[in-house]
């Protein structure tokens, strides 16, 4: 039997269908699916006694009007916007602006014009979000290895030449621009890069050791040397999650995680005095280590269901514009407001998780996984810290607390998620599942 795709009537039919579909990447998959349908119908017609040529022509006619099929496929493979995630993001940003305005009017912080500055940073962040939404994220994959190496170099530069703030070398200066390189910036860059690098399932034994040392242990060492313990834990957890999702099997994963955990054990041993001081704040709130937790607990317990009112000052709460913004919001607006903020956060995280479940592109899925881990920890930790469940550490509340670079970077990360979601139906399935085509 002559190959079906060689018939001119079939070629014309496929061409007319694909001309209606703008997602060119889907054309080969659509052609393959339609050819399968035409071939099945041709074989049935030939079994009924028809000659091969007429059977092919009749099979094509039975498929229906090619323009109609193409238009329906175009609707199935057009760009998508995740409006639910965008609405939840807008709610978190509005809460942040509202909190910044309250802090401004309270007048207890040395930082002035917090609301105006935050509005500017959010505006720039949303511009970045829009730009990344339209960017084809797949073009970045080929630069993954280079991006990872450059990020490590910048982290090392920050360790040796960066600014020391509260005992940690986090900030790298480029003239007037100050970047928290050993904070959120490096975590996102490392994970975006790792998402496009060779997955764990393709590592050989010695190659696996190299990648664990290079991608796992080395960043952990750099974070620990700088004193950035919080971001060290965030990166370690995200790295382990990415390794798990790209592993060959559970045995391989267990072996691959030995080195990062050995490095973590050494770090924890060298920082044991600092960690014990932090844990002491939870166990003994009357001691020196528990001052912050005691102050925050008093503020939250005195809030009541509806709080003390807009812009009520509380000089005892440290860093109300950044690390302690959540307990301050509860203090001003009450437990009910705190519950609402917590629910919006949970819905936001659930929506990000749902995005990861509809993706077929492994690179996009890995990026979303890394963003979920980083934003998830940074969104949940301020809440449970504000409730006194875990020790208080220096960690901003994404979209809500004040922080120029982090606000912009977090919105850019969401823009990357929206870019990936936008193309979820425009990228061929890696599993080879062809789109379902309904013929007339």
Short mmCIF file of C-alpha atoms in Angstrom, two decimals:
data_model
loop_
_atom_site.label_atom_id
_atom_site.label_comp_id
_atom_site.label_asym_id
_atom_site.label_seq_id
_atom_site.Cartn_x
_atom_site.Cartn_y
_atom_site.Cartn_z
CA UNK A 1 0.00 0.00 0.00
CA UNK A 2 1.30 3.42 -0.97
CA UNK A 3 2.02 5.71 2.03
CA UNK A 4 -1.06 7.82 2.75
CA UNK A 5 0.93 11.05 3.13
CA UNK A 6 2.10 10.84 -0.50
CA UNK A 7 -1.37 11.41 -1.90
CA UNK A 8 -1.92 15.00 -3.05
CA UNK A 9 -5.47 15.05 -1.70
CA UNK A 10 -4.10 14.17 1.76
CA UNK A 11 -1.33 16.77 1.55
CA UNK A 12 -3.81 19.46 0.52
CA UNK A 13 -6.16 18.49 3.35
CA UNK A 14 -3.41 18.61 5.99
CA UNK A 15 -2.10 21.92 4.63
CA UNK A 16 -5.55 23.55 4.79
CA UNK A 17 -6.02 22.31 8.38
CA UNK A 18 -2.63 23.51 9.61
CA UNK A 19 -3.00 26.93 8.00
CA UNK A 20 -5.73 27.63 10.56
CA UNK A 21 -3.51 26.72 13.53
CA UNK A 22 -1.08 29.47 14.56
CA UNK A 23 0.82 27.26 17.00
CA UNK A 24 3.31 26.00 14.41
CA UNK A 25 5.02 23.74 16.92
CA UNK A 26 1.83 21.65 17.02
CA UNK A 27 1.66 21.12 13.22
CA UNK A 28 3.72 17.87 13.11
CA UNK A 29 1.65 16.37 15.93
CA UNK A 30 -1.63 17.44 14.31
CA UNK A 31 -0.53 16.02 10.94
CA UNK A 32 0.41 12.70 12.56
CA UNK A 33 -2.95 12.43 14.32
CA UNK A 34 -4.96 13.29 11.20
CA UNK A 35 -2.93 10.88 9.08
CA UNK A 36 -3.75 8.13 11.56
CA UNK A 37 -7.47 8.84 11.23
CA UNK A 38 -7.30 8.96 7.41
CA UNK A 39 -5.31 5.72 7.27
CA UNK A 40 -7.81 3.89 9.52
CA UNK A 41 -10.75 5.01 7.35
CA UNK A 42 -8.90 4.10 4.16
CA UNK A 43 -8.27 0.56 5.39
CA UNK A 44 -11.95 0.11 6.28
CA UNK A 45 -13.04 1.32 2.85
CA UNK A 46 -10.56 -0.99 1.12
CA UNK A 47 -11.91 -3.94 3.12
CA UNK A 48 -15.31 -3.09 1.67
CA UNK A 49 -13.88 -3.59 -1.83
CA UNK A 50 -12.84 -0.05 -2.81
CA UNK A 51 -9.62 0.58 -4.70
CA UNK A 52 -6.82 2.31 -2.83
CA UNK A 53 -6.98 5.69 -4.62
CA UNK A 54 -10.75 6.22 -4.35
CA UNK A 55 -10.67 4.88 -0.77
CA UNK A 56 -8.15 7.58 0.20
CA UNK A 57 -10.26 10.30 -1.42
CA UNK A 58 -13.42 9.09 0.32
CA UNK A 59 -11.58 8.86 3.66
CA UNK A 60 -10.46 12.48 3.32
CA UNK A 61 -14.00 13.60 2.49
CA UNK A 62 -15.33 11.78 5.58
CA UNK A 63 -12.96 13.75 7.77
CA UNK A 64 -15.00 16.90 7.18
CA UNK A 65 -14.22 20.48 6.16
CA UNK A 66 -10.48 21.08 6.80
CA UNK A 67 -10.97 24.77 7.68
CA UNK A 68 -13.51 23.85 10.37
CA UNK A 69 -11.19 21.22 11.82
CA UNK A 70 -8.30 23.71 11.76
CA UNK A 71 -10.31 26.41 13.50
CA UNK A 72 -11.34 24.03 16.29
CA UNK A 73 -7.71 22.94 16.72
CA UNK A 74 -6.59 26.58 16.77
CA UNK A 75 -8.98 27.25 19.66
CA UNK A 76 -7.55 24.24 21.49
CA UNK A 77 -3.95 25.37 20.96
CA UNK A 78 -4.18 29.13 21.36
CA UNK A 79 -2.36 31.08 24.14
CA UNK A 80 -3.92 30.87 27.60
CA UNK A 81 -3.94 33.34 30.48
CA UNK A 82 -4.31 32.06 34.03
CA UNK A 83 -6.69 34.73 35.30
CA UNK A 84 -7.18 32.96 38.64
CA UNK A 85 -3.49 33.20 39.50
CA UNK A 86 -3.39 36.81 38.32
CA UNK A 87 -6.39 37.80 40.47
CA UNK A 88 -4.85 36.15 43.56
CA UNK A 89 -1.55 37.92 42.84
CA UNK A 90 -3.40 41.25 42.58
CA UNK A 91 -5.08 40.60 45.96
CA UNK A 92 -1.73 39.90 47.63
CA UNK A 93 -0.26 43.06 46.09
CA UNK A 94 -3.23 45.17 47.25
CA UNK A 95 -2.85 43.76 50.76
CA UNK A 96 0.83 44.72 50.62
CA UNK A 97 0.04 48.27 49.54
CA UNK A 98 -2.62 48.56 52.24
CA UNK A 99 -0.15 47.35 54.87
CA UNK A 100 2.54 49.75 53.61
CA UNK A 101 0.10 52.65 53.87
CA UNK A 102 -0.72 51.65 57.45
CA UNK A 103 2.98 51.48 58.36
CA UNK A 104 3.54 54.90 56.78
CA UNK A 105 0.77 56.54 58.80
CA UNK A 106 1.85 54.77 62.01
CA UNK A 107 5.19 56.59 61.75
CA UNK A 108 7.18 54.17 63.89
CA UNK A 109 9.76 53.14 61.25
CA UNK A 110 12.89 54.97 60.16
CA UNK A 111 12.05 54.16 56.51
CA UNK A 112 9.78 56.83 55.05
CA UNK A 113 7.39 56.84 52.08
CA UNK A 114 7.06 53.06 52.21
CA UNK A 115 3.74 53.10 50.34
CA UNK A 116 5.07 55.22 47.47
CA UNK A 117 8.25 53.19 47.15
CA UNK A 118 6.38 49.90 47.26
CA UNK A 119 3.97 51.17 44.59
CA UNK A 120 6.94 51.97 42.33
CA UNK A 121 8.56 48.57 42.91
CA UNK A 122 5.28 46.74 42.25
CA UNK A 123 4.75 48.76 39.07
CA UNK A 124 8.20 47.81 37.79
CA UNK A 125 7.54 44.22 38.87
CA UNK A 126 4.29 44.06 36.90
CA UNK A 127 6.09 45.45 33.83
CA UNK A 128 8.60 42.61 34.19
CA UNK A 129 5.71 40.17 34.64
CA UNK A 130 4.11 41.32 31.37
CA UNK A 131 7.44 41.16 29.51
CA UNK A 132 8.12 37.61 30.70
CA UNK A 133 4.54 36.57 29.94
CA UNK A 134 5.14 37.25 26.26
CA UNK A 135 8.69 35.81 26.30
CA UNK A 136 9.05 32.27 24.96
CA UNK A 137 10.72 30.72 28.01
CA UNK A 138 11.99 27.75 25.97
CA UNK A 139 14.61 29.99 24.36
CA UNK A 140 16.34 30.30 27.74
CA UNK A 141 16.95 26.57 28.10
CA UNK A 142 20.15 26.50 26.02
CA UNK A 143 21.73 29.06 28.38
CA UNK A 144 20.98 27.04 31.54
CA UNK A 145 24.51 25.78 32.16
CA UNK A 146 26.03 29.21 31.58
CA UNK A 147 23.44 30.87 33.85
CA UNK A 148 24.18 28.42 36.68
CA UNK A 149 27.94 29.01 36.42
CA UNK A 150 27.62 32.81 36.28
CA UNK A 151 25.27 32.79 39.28
CA UNK A 152 27.80 30.80 41.32
CA UNK A 153 30.52 33.28 40.33
CA UNK A 154 28.37 36.23 41.42
CA UNK A 155 27.61 34.46 44.71
CA UNK A 156 31.34 34.00 45.31
CA UNK A 157 31.96 37.67 44.47
CA UNK A 158 29.29 38.66 46.98
CA UNK A 159 30.92 36.54 49.65
CA UNK A 160 34.29 38.25 49.22
CA UNK A 161 33.32 41.75 48.03
CA UNK A 162 29.70 42.19 49.10
CA UNK A 163 28.18 44.28 51.88
CA UNK A 164 27.83 42.76 55.34
CA UNK A 165 24.41 43.40 56.89
CA UNK A 166 23.52 41.87 60.26
CA UNK A 167 26.39 39.40 60.00
CA UNK A 168 25.59 38.18 56.49
CA UNK A 169 27.21 39.07 53.17
CA UNK A 170 24.08 39.24 51.02
CA UNK A 171 24.39 42.34 48.86
CA UNK A 172 26.47 42.91 45.74
CA UNK A 173 26.97 46.46 44.47
CA UNK A 174 27.00 47.41 40.78
CA UNK A 175 27.50 51.14 41.09
CA UNK A 176 24.26 52.58 42.51
CA UNK A 177 22.46 49.24 42.05
CA UNK A 178 22.39 46.94 45.09
CA UNK A 179 21.37 43.32 44.53
CA UNK A 180 20.72 40.76 47.34
CA UNK A 181 22.73 38.19 45.40
CA UNK A 182 22.96 35.65 48.22
CA UNK A 183 19.24 35.87 48.85
CA UNK A 184 16.19 35.40 46.64
CA UNK A 185 18.03 36.46 43.46
CA UNK A 186 20.52 33.59 43.47
CA UNK A 187 17.92 31.02 44.55
CA UNK A 188 15.65 31.81 41.60
CA UNK A 189 18.54 32.02 39.11
CA UNK A 190 20.06 28.72 40.25
CA UNK A 191 16.73 26.91 40.07
CA UNK A 192 15.78 28.37 36.68
CA UNK A 193 19.17 27.21 35.40
CA UNK A 194 18.96 23.76 37.01
CA UNK A 195 15.52 23.26 35.45
CA UNK A 196 17.09 23.26 31.97
CA UNK A 197 20.20 21.25 32.76
CA UNK A 198 20.67 17.51 32.36
CA UNK A 199 18.09 15.71 34.58
CA UNK A 200 19.09 13.25 37.28
CA UNK A 201 17.57 10.36 35.32
CA UNK A 202 20.36 10.75 32.72
CA UNK A 203 23.27 11.03 35.16
CA UNK A 204 25.86 8.27 35.22
CA UNK A 205 27.40 7.19 38.59
CA UNK A 206 30.38 9.58 38.54
CA UNK A 207 28.44 12.23 36.66
CA UNK A 208 25.88 12.11 39.45
CA UNK A 209 28.60 12.76 42.04
CA UNK A 210 29.85 15.75 40.04
CA UNK A 211 26.40 17.28 39.64
CA UNK A 212 25.57 16.78 43.32
CA UNK A 213 28.79 18.54 44.31
CA UNK A 214 28.36 21.27 41.68
CA UNK A 215 24.60 21.88 41.91
CA UNK A 216 24.00 20.84 45.51
CA UNK A 217 26.99 21.10 47.83
CA UNK A 218 28.76 24.14 46.31
CA UNK A 219 25.74 26.50 46.57
CA UNK A 220 25.10 25.27 50.13
CA UNK A 221 28.70 26.07 51.07
CA UNK A 222 28.44 29.56 49.54
CA UNK A 223 25.19 30.29 51.38
CA UNK A 224 26.60 29.04 54.69
CA UNK A 225 29.83 31.05 54.34
CA UNK A 226 27.80 34.20 53.78
CA UNK A 227 25.60 33.53 56.81
CA UNK A 228 22.50 33.24 54.64
CA UNK A 229 21.10 30.22 56.51
CA UNK A 230 17.45 30.75 55.53
CA UNK A 231 18.15 30.81 51.81
CA UNK A 232 20.51 27.88 52.17
CA UNK A 233 17.59 25.78 53.50
CA UNK A 234 15.26 27.08 50.78
CA UNK A 235 17.72 26.22 48.02
CA UNK A 236 18.51 22.81 49.50
CA UNK A 237 14.85 21.85 49.69
CA UNK A 238 14.17 23.08 46.14
CA UNK A 239 17.24 21.24 44.84
CA UNK A 240 16.11 17.99 46.50
CA UNK A 241 12.60 18.38 45.07
CA UNK A 242 13.96 18.92 41.54
CA UNK A 243 16.28 15.95 41.94
CA UNK A 244 13.37 13.80 43.12
CA UNK A 245 11.13 14.77 40.20
CA UNK A 246 13.85 13.96 37.63
CA UNK A 247 15.31 10.84 39.29
CA UNK A 248 15.58 7.34 37.82
CA UNK A 249 14.37 5.60 40.95
CA UNK A 250 14.20 5.99 44.73
CA UNK A 251 17.52 4.20 45.24
CA UNK A 252 19.32 6.66 42.98
CA UNK A 253 17.70 9.57 44.79
CA UNK A 254 18.82 8.21 48.20
CA UNK A 255 22.42 7.92 47.00
CA UNK A 256 22.41 11.35 45.33
CA UNK A 257 21.18 13.11 48.45
CA UNK A 258 23.93 11.78 50.73
CA UNK A 259 26.43 14.49 49.78
CA UNK A 260 24.10 17.49 50.19
CA UNK A 261 22.94 16.19 53.55
CA UNK A 262 26.55 15.58 54.62
CA UNK A 263 27.34 19.18 53.66
CA UNK A 264 24.27 20.37 55.55
CA UNK A 265 25.32 18.39 58.65
CA UNK A 266 28.73 20.11 58.62
CA UNK A 267 27.09 23.52 58.25
CA UNK A 268 24.64 22.85 61.07
CA UNK A 269 27.48 21.71 63.33
CA UNK A 270 29.49 24.87 62.67
CA UNK A 271 26.41 27.06 63.21
CA UNK A 272 25.06 25.15 66.21
CA UNK A 273 25.30 28.09 68.63
CA UNK A 274 23.25 30.31 66.31
CA UNK A 275 20.64 27.59 65.78
CA UNK A 276 20.35 26.83 69.49
CA UNK A 277 19.79 30.54 70.18
CA UNK A 278 16.99 30.60 67.61
CA UNK A 279 15.37 27.44 69.01
CA UNK A 280 15.67 28.82 72.53
CA UNK A 281 13.34 31.61 71.48
CA UNK A 282 10.58 29.07 70.88
CA UNK A 283 11.15 27.02 74.03
CA UNK A 284 11.86 29.90 76.42
CA UNK A 285 10.16 33.12 75.39
CA UNK A 286 11.07 34.83 78.63
CA UNK A 287 14.78 34.56 77.86
CA UNK A 288 16.86 36.88 75.70
CA UNK A 289 16.43 34.69 72.63
CA UNK A 290 12.64 34.86 72.89
CA UNK A 291 12.24 38.65 72.90
CA UNK A 292 11.00 38.93 69.29
CA UNK A 293 8.61 36.02 69.65
CA UNK A 294 7.27 37.36 72.95
CA UNK A 295 6.66 40.81 71.44
CA UNK A 296 4.94 39.38 68.38
CA UNK A 297 2.82 37.00 70.46
CA UNK A 298 1.66 39.88 72.66
CA UNK A 299 0.71 41.96 69.61
CA UNK A 300 -1.24 39.12 67.99
CA UNK A 301 -3.04 38.10 71.19
CA UNK A 302 -4.15 41.69 71.84
CA UNK A 303 -5.52 42.17 68.31
CA UNK A 304 -8.94 40.55 68.75
CA UNK A 305 -11.10 39.66 65.78
CA UNK A 306 -11.02 43.14 64.22
CA UNK A 307 -7.71 44.60 65.45
CA UNK A 308 -6.63 47.88 66.99
CA UNK A 309 -7.36 49.95 63.90
CA UNK A 310 -5.64 51.35 60.82
CA UNK A 311 -2.10 52.69 61.40
CA UNK A 312 -2.09 51.87 65.12
CA UNK A 313 1.57 52.19 66.18
CA UNK A 314 3.34 49.34 67.94
CA UNK A 315 7.03 50.23 68.36
CA UNK A 316 7.71 46.87 70.01
CA UNK A 317 7.20 44.86 66.81
CA UNK A 318 10.54 44.79 64.93
CA UNK A 319 10.69 45.51 61.19
CA UNK A 320 6.93 45.87 60.68
CA UNK A 321 7.50 46.88 57.04
CA UNK A 322 9.34 43.64 56.17
CA UNK A 323 9.94 40.60 58.41
CA UNK A 324 7.05 41.25 60.82
CA UNK A 325 4.44 42.63 58.43
CA UNK A 326 2.03 39.72 59.00
CA UNK A 327 1.74 40.02 62.81
CA UNK A 328 1.49 43.80 62.38
CA UNK A 329 -1.41 43.39 59.95
CA UNK A 330 -3.13 41.14 62.48
CA UNK A 331 -2.46 43.68 65.24
CA UNK A 332 -4.04 46.48 63.19
CA UNK A 333 -6.86 44.64 61.43
CA UNK A 334 -7.52 41.60 63.57
CA UNK A 335 -7.52 37.84 63.46
CA UNK A 336 -10.19 37.80 60.76
CA UNK A 337 -7.93 39.77 58.42
CA UNK A 338 -5.05 37.40 59.23
CA UNK A 339 -7.23 34.41 58.30
CA UNK A 340 -8.21 36.07 55.02
CA UNK A 341 -4.54 36.72 54.16
CA UNK A 342 -3.70 33.09 54.99
CA UNK A 343 -6.53 31.83 52.77
CA UNK A 344 -5.41 33.99 49.84
CA UNK A 345 -1.87 32.64 50.26
CA UNK A 346 -3.10 29.03 50.30
CA UNK A 347 -5.27 29.60 47.23
CA UNK A 348 -2.31 31.20 45.45
CA UNK A 349 -0.09 28.21 46.21
CA UNK A 350 -2.84 25.76 45.24
CA UNK A 351 -3.25 27.54 41.91
CA UNK A 352 0.49 27.33 41.21
CA UNK A 353 0.36 23.62 42.02
CA UNK A 354 -2.53 23.13 39.60
CA UNK A 355 -0.46 24.77 36.84
CA UNK A 356 2.32 22.21 37.33
CA UNK A 357 -0.19 19.38 36.93
CA UNK A 358 -1.34 20.44 33.44
CA UNK A 359 2.12 20.86 31.89
CA UNK A 360 3.73 18.35 29.51
CA UNK A 361 6.99 20.20 28.88
CA UNK A 362 9.57 18.95 31.40
CA UNK A 363 11.58 22.20 31.32
CA UNK A 364 8.53 24.31 32.09
CA UNK A 365 7.39 21.85 34.74
CA UNK A 366 10.78 21.99 36.47
CA UNK A 367 10.70 25.80 36.53
CA UNK A 368 7.22 25.80 38.05
CA UNK A 369 8.30 23.24 40.65
CA UNK A 370 11.24 25.40 41.72
CA UNK A 371 9.07 28.53 41.94
CA UNK A 372 6.46 26.68 44.00
CA UNK A 373 9.07 25.57 46.54
CA UNK A 374 10.70 29.01 46.84
CA UNK A 375 7.52 31.08 46.96
CA UNK A 376 5.74 28.44 49.03
CA UNK A 377 8.33 28.53 51.81
CA UNK A 378 8.59 32.32 51.71
CA UNK A 379 4.81 32.75 51.80
CA UNK A 380 4.13 30.22 54.55
CA UNK A 381 7.10 30.91 56.83
CA UNK A 382 6.09 34.52 57.71
CA UNK A 383 2.62 33.27 58.61
CA UNK A 384 3.77 30.49 60.92
CA UNK A 385 6.47 32.77 62.36
CA UNK A 386 3.78 35.36 63.09
CA UNK A 387 1.78 32.68 64.89
CA UNK A 388 4.79 31.72 67.04
CA UNK A 389 5.11 28.19 65.66
CA UNK A 390 8.72 28.47 64.43
CA UNK A 391 11.66 30.72 65.38
CA UNK A 392 11.69 34.22 63.93
CA UNK A 393 14.19 34.60 61.10
CA UNK A 394 14.87 37.38 58.62
CA UNK A 395 12.54 36.53 55.75
CA UNK A 396 10.36 38.85 53.72
CA UNK A 397 6.70 38.16 52.89
CA UNK A 398 6.46 38.02 49.06
CA UNK A 399 4.18 40.66 47.47
CA UNK A 400 3.16 41.98 50.92
CA UNK A 401 6.25 43.18 52.76
CA UNK A 402 8.47 46.06 51.64
CA UNK A 403 11.49 45.11 49.56
CA UNK A 404 12.41 46.55 46.21
CA UNK A 405 14.43 43.84 44.49
CA UNK A 406 12.46 40.97 45.99
CA UNK A 407 9.11 42.51 45.04
CA UNK A 408 10.24 42.89 41.44
CA UNK A 409 11.87 39.46 41.30
CA UNK A 410 8.83 37.68 42.76
CA UNK A 411 6.54 39.30 40.19
CA UNK A 412 9.00 38.37 37.44
CA UNK A 413 8.92 34.75 38.67
CA UNK A 414 5.11 34.77 38.43
CA UNK A 415 5.48 36.22 34.93
CA UNK A 416 7.60 33.18 34.05
CA UNK A 417 4.85 30.90 35.40
CA UNK A 418 2.25 32.71 33.31
CA UNK A 419 4.49 32.39 30.23
CA UNK A 420 4.72 28.65 30.79
CA UNK A 421 0.96 28.36 31.33
CA UNK A 422 0.33 30.50 28.23
CA UNK A 423 2.01 27.87 26.04
CA UNK A 424 0.73 24.74 27.77
CA UNK A 425 -1.40 23.82 24.71
CA UNK A 426 1.08 25.14 22.16
CA UNK A 427 3.93 22.69 22.84
CA UNK A 428 3.92 19.08 21.57
CA UNK A 429 3.54 16.45 24.26
CA UNK A 430 6.85 14.84 25.20
CA UNK A 431 5.00 11.60 25.81
CA UNK A 432 3.89 11.62 22.20
CA UNK A 433 0.20 11.94 22.95
CA UNK A 434 -1.38 13.52 19.94
CA UNK A 435 -4.29 15.91 20.27
CA UNK A 436 -7.76 14.50 20.08
CA UNK A 437 -9.32 15.37 16.73
CA UNK A 438 -13.05 15.13 16.15
CA UNK A 439 -13.98 14.39 12.56
CA UNK A 440 -17.36 15.09 11.06
#
